Each structure stands twice: as structure tokens, then as C-alpha cells.
Coordinates of C-alpha atoms and ligand atoms in Angstrom, one line a residue:
X1 CA -50.1 -257.9 51.1
X2 CA -51.6 -254.9 49.4
X3 CA -54.2 -255.4 46.6
X4 CA -53.8 -252.8 43.9
X5 CA -56.8 -252.6 41.6
X6 CA -56.4 -251.0 38.1
X7 CA -52.7 -251.7 38.6
X8 CA -51.7 -251.5 34.9
X9 CA -53.3 -248.1 34.5
X10 CA -51.5 -244.7 34.6
X11 CA -51.6 -243.9 38.3
X12 CA -51.8 -247.6 39.4
X13 CA -48.5 -248.5 37.6
X14 CA -46.6 -245.6 39.2
X15 CA -48.0 -246.4 42.6
X16 CA -47.1 -250.1 42.2
X17 CA -43.5 -249.1 41.5
X18 CA -43.4 -246.8 44.6
X19 CA -45.0 -249.5 46.8
X20 CA -42.5 -252.2 45.7
X21 CA -39.6 -249.9 46.1
X22 CA -40.8 -249.1 49.6
X23 CA -40.5 -252.8 50.4
X24 CA -44.3 -253.5 50.4
X25 CA -45.7 -256.8 48.9
X26 CA -48.4 -256.3 46.3
X27 CA -50.8 -258.2 44.2
X28 CA -52.4 -256.5 41.2
X29 CA -55.3 -256.9 38.9
X30 CA -56.8 -255.1 35.9
X31 CA -59.3 -256.0 33.1
X32 CA -57.0 -254.1 30.6
X33 CA -59.9 -251.9 29.4
X34 CA -57.6 -248.9 29.3
X35 CA -54.2 -250.4 29.8
X36 CA -52.1 -253.4 28.7
X37 CA -49.8 -256.1 30.2
X38 CA -46.8 -254.1 29.0
X39 CA -47.2 -251.8 32.1
X40 CA -47.1 -254.9 34.4
X41 CA -43.8 -256.0 32.8
X42 CA -42.5 -252.4 33.1
X43 CA -43.4 -252.3 36.8
X44 CA -41.4 -255.5 37.4
X45 CA -38.4 -254.2 35.6
X46 CA -38.5 -250.8 37.3
X47 CA -38.8 -252.2 40.8
X48 CA -36.6 -255.2 40.2
X49 CA -39.2 -257.3 41.9
X50 CA -41.9 -259.8 40.7
X51 CA -45.4 -260.0 42.1
X52 CA -48.6 -261.8 41.4
X53 CA -50.9 -260.2 38.9
X54 CA -54.4 -261.3 37.7
X55 CA -56.7 -260.4 34.8
X56 CA -59.9 -259.7 36.7
X57 CA -62.9 -257.5 36.5
X58 CA -64.7 -255.4 39.2
X59 CA -68.0 -256.5 37.7
X60 CA -67.2 -260.2 38.0
X61 CA -67.0 -261.0 41.7
X62 CA -65.7 -264.6 41.1
X63 CA -62.7 -263.3 39.1
X64 CA -61.8 -261.1 42.1
X65 CA -62.5 -263.7 44.7
X66 CA -59.7 -265.9 43.4
X67 CA -57.3 -263.2 44.5
X68 CA -58.8 -262.9 48.0
X69 CA -58.6 -266.8 48.4
X70 CA -55.1 -267.1 47.2
X71 CA -53.5 -264.2 49.1
X72 CA -53.6 -262.8 52.6
X73 CA -54.7 -259.2 51.9
X74 CA -54.3 -256.5 54.5
X75 CA -55.3 -253.4 52.5
X76 CA -56.7 -252.4 49.1
X77 CA -55.6 -249.5 47.0
X78 CA -58.5 -249.0 44.5
X79 CA -57.6 -247.3 41.2
X80 CA -59.8 -249.4 38.8
X81 CA -62.5 -247.4 37.2
X82 CA -63.6 -245.5 34.1
X83 CA -62.6 -241.8 34.0
X84 CA -63.7 -240.0 30.8
X85 CA -66.1 -237.2 31.7
X86 CA -67.6 -236.9 28.2
X87 CA -68.1 -240.6 27.9
X88 CA -69.8 -240.8 31.3
X89 CA -72.4 -238.2 30.0
X90 CA -73.1 -240.3 27.0
X91 CA -73.1 -243.7 28.8
X92 CA -74.1 -243.1 32.4
X93 CA -75.1 -246.7 33.2
X94 CA -71.8 -248.0 32.0
X95 CA -70.1 -245.7 34.5
X96 CA -72.5 -246.4 37.4
X97 CA -72.2 -250.1 36.9
X98 CA -68.5 -250.3 36.4
X99 CA -67.4 -247.8 39.1
X100 CA -70.2 -248.0 41.7
X101 CA -71.4 -251.7 41.4
X102 CA -67.8 -252.8 40.8
X103 CA -66.6 -251.0 44.0
X104 CA -69.5 -252.5 46.0
X105 CA -68.4 -256.0 44.7
X106 CA -64.9 -255.3 45.9
X107 CA -66.1 -254.1 49.3
X108 CA -68.3 -257.2 49.7
X109 CA -65.2 -259.4 49.3
X110 CA -63.3 -257.2 51.7
X111 CA -66.0 -257.7 54.3
X112 CA -66.1 -261.5 53.6
X113 CA -62.3 -261.8 54.0
X114 CA -62.0 -259.4 56.9
X115 CA -59.9 -256.7 55.0
X116 CA -60.3 -253.4 56.9
X117 CA -58.2 -250.9 55.1
X118 CA -59.0 -249.1 51.8
X119 CA -57.4 -246.3 49.9
X120 CA -59.7 -244.7 47.3
X121 CA -58.8 -242.7 44.1
X122 CA -61.3 -239.8 44.4
X123 CA -61.0 -236.6 42.5
X124 CA -61.1 -232.8 42.8
X125 CA -64.2 -233.2 40.6
X126 CA -66.2 -233.8 43.9
X127 CA -65.8 -230.0 44.6
X128 CA -68.0 -229.2 41.6
X129 CA -67.7 -225.5 40.8
X130 CA -65.9 -224.2 43.9
X131 CA -66.7 -220.7 45.0
X132 CA -63.1 -219.8 45.8
X133 CA -59.5 -221.1 45.8
X134 CA -57.5 -222.7 47.3
X135 CA -59.9 -225.6 47.9
X136 CA -59.7 -227.4 51.3
X137 CA -61.3 -230.7 52.2
X138 CA -64.2 -229.0 54.0
X139 CA -65.5 -227.3 50.9
X140 CA -69.1 -228.2 49.8
X141 CA -69.4 -231.2 47.5
X142 CA -71.3 -231.5 44.3
X143 CA -71.0 -233.0 40.8
X144 CA -71.6 -231.9 37.3
X145 CA -71.5 -235.2 35.4
X146 CA -72.0 -239.0 36.0
X147 CA -68.2 -239.6 36.4
X148 CA -68.1 -237.1 39.2
X149 CA -71.3 -238.6 40.7
X150 CA -69.6 -242.1 40.8
X151 CA -66.8 -240.6 42.9
X152 CA -69.2 -238.8 45.2
X153 CA -71.4 -241.9 45.7
X154 CA -68.4 -244.1 46.4
X155 CA -67.1 -241.6 49.0
X156 CA -70.6 -241.8 50.6
X157 CA -70.6 -245.6 50.6
X158 CA -67.2 -245.7 52.2
X159 CA -68.2 -243.2 54.9
X160 CA -71.3 -245.4 55.7
X161 CA -69.0 -248.5 55.9
X162 CA -66.9 -246.7 58.5
X163 CA -70.0 -245.8 60.5
X164 CA -71.2 -249.4 60.4
X165 CA -67.8 -251.0 61.3
X166 CA -65.5 -249.1 63.7
X167 CA -62.5 -251.2 62.7
X168 CA -62.8 -250.1 59.1
X169 CA -60.3 -247.4 57.9
X170 CA -60.5 -245.4 54.7
X171 CA -58.4 -242.8 52.9
X172 CA -60.3 -240.7 50.4
X173 CA -57.6 -239.2 48.2
X174 CA -58.9 -236.3 46.1
X175 CA -56.4 -235.9 43.2
X176 CA -56.1 -232.6 41.4
X177 CA -54.6 -232.9 37.9
X178 CA -52.0 -235.7 37.6
X179 CA -49.6 -235.4 34.7
X180 CA -46.0 -236.4 34.1
X181 CA -44.4 -239.9 33.9
X182 CA -41.8 -242.1 35.6
X183 CA -38.3 -240.7 34.8
X184 CA -37.4 -244.0 33.0
X185 CA -39.9 -243.3 30.3
X186 CA -41.1 -246.9 30.6
X187 CA -44.5 -246.0 32.1
X188 CA -46.8 -243.0 31.6
X189 CA -50.1 -242.0 30.2
X190 CA -50.9 -243.1 26.7
X191 CA -54.7 -242.7 26.2
X192 CA -56.5 -244.4 23.3
X193 CA -58.1 -242.2 20.6
X194 CA -58.4 -238.4 20.9
X195 CA -57.6 -237.4 24.5
X196 CA -59.7 -234.8 26.4
X197 CA -57.1 -233.6 28.9
X198 CA -54.6 -230.8 28.3
X199 CA -51.3 -232.6 28.7
X200 CA -52.0 -235.5 26.4
X201 CA -53.3 -233.0 23.9
X202 CA -50.2 -230.9 24.1
X203 CA -48.1 -234.1 23.5
X204 CA -50.2 -235.0 20.5
X205 CA -49.8 -231.5 19.1
X206 CA -46.0 -231.6 19.6
X207 CA -45.9 -234.9 17.8
X208 CA -47.9 -233.5 14.9
X209 CA -50.9 -235.9 15.4
X210 CA -53.0 -232.8 16.1
X211 CA -52.2 -229.8 13.9
X212 CA -53.0 -227.2 16.6
X213 CA -53.9 -227.2 20.2
X214 CA -57.3 -225.7 21.1
X215 CA -57.0 -223.3 24.0
X216 CA -60.5 -223.3 25.6
X217 CA -60.9 -219.6 26.3
X218 CA -58.5 -216.7 27.1
X219 CA -61.1 -214.5 28.7
X220 CA -61.3 -216.0 32.1
X221 CA -60.7 -213.8 35.2
X222 CA -57.2 -215.3 35.6
X223 CA -53.7 -213.7 35.3
X224 CA -53.4 -214.5 31.5
X225 CA -57.0 -215.2 30.8
X226 CA -56.7 -219.0 30.4
X227 CA -57.9 -221.7 32.8
X228 CA -55.8 -222.4 35.9
X229 CA -55.3 -225.9 37.4
X230 CA -53.2 -227.7 40.1
X231 CA -51.0 -230.0 38.0
X232 CA -49.3 -232.7 40.1
X233 CA -46.5 -235.1 39.1
X234 CA -47.8 -238.7 39.0
X235 CA -44.7 -239.8 41.0
X236 CA -45.6 -237.4 43.8
X237 CA -49.1 -238.6 43.7
X238 CA -47.9 -242.2 44.0
X239 CA -45.9 -241.4 47.1
X240 CA -49.1 -239.9 48.6
X241 CA -50.6 -243.4 48.6
X242 CA -47.8 -244.8 50.7
X243 CA -48.3 -242.1 53.3
X244 CA -52.1 -242.7 53.3
X245 CA -51.6 -246.5 53.8
X246 CA -49.4 -245.7 56.8
X247 CA -52.1 -243.4 58.2
X248 CA -54.9 -245.8 57.9
X249 CA -52.9 -248.6 59.5
X250 CA -52.7 -246.4 62.6
X251 CA -56.1 -244.7 62.7
X252 CA -59.6 -246.1 61.8
X253 CA -62.4 -244.1 60.3
X254 CA -62.5 -241.8 57.3
X255 CA -59.5 -239.7 56.4
X256 CA -59.9 -237.2 53.5
X257 CA -56.9 -235.5 51.7
X258 CA -56.4 -233.3 48.8
X259 CA -53.4 -234.4 46.8
X260 CA -52.2 -231.4 44.9
X261 CA -49.3 -229.0 44.9
X262 CA -51.3 -226.0 46.0
X263 CA -50.0 -224.0 43.0
X264 CA -52.1 -223.0 40.0
X265 CA -50.7 -223.0 36.5
X266 CA -52.5 -221.6 33.4
X267 CA -53.0 -223.3 30.0
X268 CA -50.4 -220.9 28.6
X269 CA -47.9 -221.8 31.5
X270 CA -48.2 -225.4 30.5
X271 CA -47.8 -224.8 26.7
X272 CA -44.9 -222.5 27.1
X273 CA -43.0 -224.6 29.7
X274 CA -43.5 -227.7 27.7
X275 CA -42.2 -226.1 24.5
X276 CA -39.2 -224.6 26.2
X277 CA -38.0 -227.6 28.3
X278 CA -38.5 -230.0 25.4
X279 CA -37.3 -227.8 22.6
X280 CA -40.5 -228.4 20.6
X281 CA -43.3 -226.3 19.0
X282 CA -46.8 -226.4 20.3
X283 CA -49.0 -224.4 17.9
X284 CA -52.3 -223.3 19.4
X285 CA -55.5 -221.5 18.5
X286 CA -57.7 -219.7 21.0
X287 CA -61.4 -221.0 20.9
X288 CA -64.4 -220.4 23.0
X289 CA -64.6 -221.7 26.5
X290 CA -65.3 -225.5 27.0
X291 CA -68.8 -225.9 28.6
X292 CA -68.6 -227.0 32.2
X293 CA -65.0 -225.7 32.8
X294 CA -64.3 -223.6 35.9
X295 CA -61.8 -220.7 35.6
X296 CA -59.5 -221.7 38.5
X297 CA -59.0 -224.8 40.6
X298 CA -56.2 -225.5 43.0
X299 CA -55.8 -227.2 46.3
X300 CA -55.0 -226.4 49.8
X301 CA -52.7 -229.4 50.4
X302 CA -51.8 -228.5 54.0
X303 CA -53.9 -231.2 55.6
X304 CA -51.9 -233.9 53.8
X305 CA -48.7 -232.3 54.9
X306 CA -49.8 -231.9 58.5
X307 CA -51.3 -235.4 58.9
X308 CA -49.4 -237.6 56.4
X309 CA -46.1 -235.7 56.3
X310 CA -46.5 -235.7 52.5
X311 CA -46.1 -232.9 50.0
X312 CA -45.4 -232.7 46.3
X313 CA -41.7 -232.2 45.4
X314 CA -41.6 -232.1 41.6
X315 CA -42.3 -228.9 39.6
X316 CA -43.9 -228.1 36.3
X317 CA -40.6 -228.5 34.3
X318 CA -40.2 -232.1 35.6
X319 CA -43.9 -232.8 34.7
X320 CA -43.4 -231.5 31.1
X321 CA -40.1 -233.1 30.5
X322 CA -41.2 -236.6 31.7
X323 CA -44.5 -236.5 29.9
X324 CA -42.6 -235.9 26.6
X325 CA -39.9 -238.4 27.2
X326 CA -42.5 -241.1 27.7
X327 CA -44.7 -240.3 24.8
X328 CA -42.4 -238.9 22.1
X329 CA -41.4 -242.2 20.5
X330 CA -44.7 -244.0 21.0
Ligands
NAD1 P1 -56.4 -245.4 33.9 O1 -57.6 -245.6 33.0 O2 -55.1 -245.3 33.4 O3 -56.4 -246.6 35.0 C1 -57.6 -247.2 35.5 C2 -57.4 -248.7 35.3 O4 -58.6 -249.4 35.7 C3 -57.2 -249.1 33.8 O5 -56.0 -249.9 33.7 C4 -58.5 -249.9 33.5 O6 -58.2 -250.9 32.5 C5 -58.9 -250.5 34.8 N1 -60.3 -250.8 34.9 C6 -61.4 -250.0 34.6 N2 -62.5 -250.7 34.8 C7 -62.2 -251.9 35.4 C8 -62.9 -253.0 35.8 N3 -64.2 -253.1 35.7 N4 -62.2 -254.1 36.3 C9 -60.8 -254.0 36.4 N5 -60.1 -253.0 35.9 C10 -60.7 -252.0 35.4 O7 -56.8 -244.2 34.9 P2 -55.8 -243.4 35.9 O8 -55.6 -242.1 35.4 O9 -54.7 -244.3 36.3 O10 -56.9 -243.3 37.1 C11 -56.9 -244.2 38.3 C12 -58.0 -243.8 39.2 O11 -57.8 -242.4 39.6 C13 -59.4 -243.8 38.6 O12 -60.3 -244.3 39.5 C14 -59.7 -242.3 38.2 O13 -61.0 -242.1 38.2 C15 -59.0 -241.6 39.4 N6 -58.6 -240.3 39.0 C16 -57.8 -240.0 37.9 C17 -57.5 -238.7 37.6 C18 -56.7 -238.4 36.4 O14 -56.7 -237.2 35.9 N7 -55.9 -239.3 35.8 C19 -57.9 -237.6 38.4 C20 -58.7 -237.9 39.5 C21 -59.0 -239.3 39.8
UFG2 N1 -57.8 -227.2 28.1 C1 -57.5 -226.5 26.9 N2 -57.4 -227.2 25.8 C2 -57.5 -228.6 25.7 C3 -57.8 -229.3 26.9 C4 -57.9 -228.6 28.1 O1 -57.5 -225.3 26.9 O2 -57.4 -229.1 24.6 C5 -57.9 -226.5 29.3 C6 -59.2 -226.6 30.1 O3 -60.1 -225.7 29.6 C7 -58.8 -226.4 31.5 C8 -57.4 -227.0 31.6 O4 -56.9 -227.0 30.2 O5 -58.7 -225.0 31.8 C9 -57.3 -228.4 32.1 O6 -58.2 -229.3 31.4 P1 -58.2 -230.8 31.6 O7 -59.2 -231.4 30.7 O8 -56.8 -231.3 31.4 O9 -58.5 -231.1 33.1 P2 -59.8 -230.6 34.0 O10 -59.3 -229.8 35.1 O11 -60.9 -230.1 33.1 O12 -60.4 -232.0 34.5 C10 -59.5 -233.1 35.0 C11 -60.2 -234.4 34.8 C12 -61.4 -234.5 35.6 C13 -61.1 -234.3 37.0 C14 -60.5 -232.9 37.2 C15 -60.0 -232.7 38.6 O13 -60.5 -234.6 33.4 O14 -62.0 -235.8 35.5 O15 -59.3 -232.9 36.4 O16 -59.2 -233.7 39.1 F1 -62.3 -234.3 37.7

């Protein structure tokens, strides 16, 4: 049985569908801070399978312990966490307590119940401001905000756990920029309030909720002057977790992988592809650069291909089409 934390969230719900379709048994939990029970129902209907689900909180160890008592858990896939960079700067303790203390609580329960396998949602943010691209897993690590620090600290905690217990096995998955949605349109990303990330902002502009998209700088040293990122379809990302679970079942210790496509697309690439494939307008205005943004970030995903046999399949058009079909009528 695989425990999926943060299961009703954006990446958790897509991964739950992939795990169930691959024949794995799962139990999920979430505190619904950034999601709702609707996603749990959608996962059941998309996979055609039912599974146990709990409302529980990483910060409340008793709420999680019920799950460990009632199920024979072999591995944990840990998505639960807070992820808004700006909010983490304003409320660092909220982030440190939720993400770091919460993960320590989860690890204590794993130790108590003898669960030895852990897949962690890390982020390309741990590369800080990379000196060059493509970025491989051996690049130096640093952070520029409390959210990034929580990812880096948790990576360190998990490395220490593997040193202390030779039976423990961990996959640190460093996601690049996940976008897109399940082809059914039943699950996807629907952030509360005004989103910070590019794809949700493009969607809000196309819907008319935002009058015009703000392009943060067109004077970067990139082919068209706008920022370049490695956008990856959330369904490809979900499959990466299945490959990582297989790997840590075979090999103990720490295994670190970039999950990206290896391709960089600019802000203009995203805007124009989105407008074209969906037949919508995305008006935009060029503004000054956003503080803290790097010009260009994309992965070298070759380690995941060589060791996990995993690589991204879906292209930018699929990402743009599926994002829109999920959100357009919401
Ligand atoms: P999400 O907010 O959609 O999902 C996270 C889920 O965790 C939410 O459903 C939320 O309610 C839940 N949660 C938060 N705190 C909790 C707590 N204390 N107890 C129980 N549940 C809690 O975010 P996502 O995009 O699906 O991200 C999943 C993971 O991947 C996160 O750890 C995030 O930091 C990481 N990540 C995301 C991205 C991205 O761009 N989406 C990039 C890199 C890494
Ligand atoms: N951008 C705009 N206008 C917007 C929003 C974004 O031009 O309204 C640009 C940014 O300047 C950047 C690109 O679009 O060049 C992507 O920005 P996002 O905010 O979508 O993503 P980031 O790469 O800045 O950051 C995201 C997550 C981080 C994570 C990082 C790497 O927000 O938490 O990906 O995984 F660390």
C-alpha cells in the first residue's frame, strides 16, 4: 500500500490516477488547505477504483497515525506542502512549520511503523540561480526564499536518514515547471486568488478575469528576450513517480532526479502557443523584470532516462490545450 500525502492537490491527484491505473493500491490524505474533496471523487471516477482517503494534517501526528495503524504501508509519496514563494517570504514560520516540521512528523511515523521507502516532491528551486543550462543533478544547491529553503532542508534531512539507516531508500524528485491537466478535464490546477505562475495567469487572462498578462521583462539574454523555463506536462510528471517507486524498491540510499523535458520555452512561446491551439486571445503588456527571476532554467533530464527509463512524452501544445480545457468553464 502506497501512502500519498497531499493527494487532492494538483500533482497528487494526477499521480494518484497514474498509480491506480498502474494497479497499485493507495491510501491518500490531505488537509484541504489548497484543494477539495472534489478531486478525490474525480480520481475515483478516472481510475475506476475506490481507495481509502483521510482528512489529516502533517502538523497533527495523531491524525496521520490513524492511517499507519489502519493500513500496511510500504512506501510514501509526499506531495503535501505549501508552495507559494511570495507567501513564504511574508510568513516564513508558517512554511517552516508546515513543510519541515510536518515532514519530520511523517518521517517519525515511518520510522515507528518500519516504512522504508519515500518519494519526495522537491523542486528546481534548489538550484538557486544556476550559472549555466542545462542543469544536472550535480549542480550546486542554494535557495533564495523560505519556500526553497524548506525543500533544501528536507532534502538534507532525508540524506541524513539514509546515512543513519542503510535500509532506507529515498527518491528526491526535482520538478521543473509543471503545467497542463488530465485529458478528461476533471482534474487540474485551479489556484485560489490571484496566481503567481505563468500558466494560471495566461488562463485567467484568456478568461477575461485579468485584463492583460504582465510579461516580466523582454530584455533577457534569451532568443526573444523573455524568460525561458522547462515546462513539463503534469501527466508526464505523474509517471515519473511510478518509475521512482520502482527504483527505490530495488535500491536503497538516496536517488536524485530532475523531472523536466530538457527543453526551454520562453514566455512568448507559451502565450502564442496557448492562443493558437485554443483559438483565444491573450493580451499582454511588457513590464520590468520580476525581482528574483533568472533568465533561463531548463533541465538535463538524462539521469532519469538512464536510471528510471522515464522521459517526458507530451509537448507544449498538449500542455496548453489541456490546461485550457480544464479551466475554461470553471
Ligand atoms: P498543491 O497545493 O496543489 O498540493 C499540495 C497539497 O498539500 C494541497 O492539496 C494541500 O491542501 C496539501 N497540504 C498542504 N499542507 C498540508 C498539511 N499540513 N497537511 C496535509 N495536507 C497539506 O501543490 P502541487 O502543485 O500539487 O505541489 C505538490 C508538491 O510538489 C508540493 O510539495 C510542492 O512544493 C511541490 N512542487 C510543486 C511545483 C509546482 O510548480 N506545482 C514545483 C516544484 C515542486
Ligand atoms: N512570468 C511572466 N508573467 C507572469 C508570470 C510569470 O512573464 O505573470 C514569467 C516569469 O518571469 C518566468 C516565467 O514566466 O520567466 C515562469 O514563471 P513562473 O512563476 O510560472 O515559474 P518560476 O520558474 O518563476 O517558478 C516556478 C515555481 C517555483 C519553482 C520553480 C522551479 O513558482 O516555486 O518554478 O520549479 F521553484
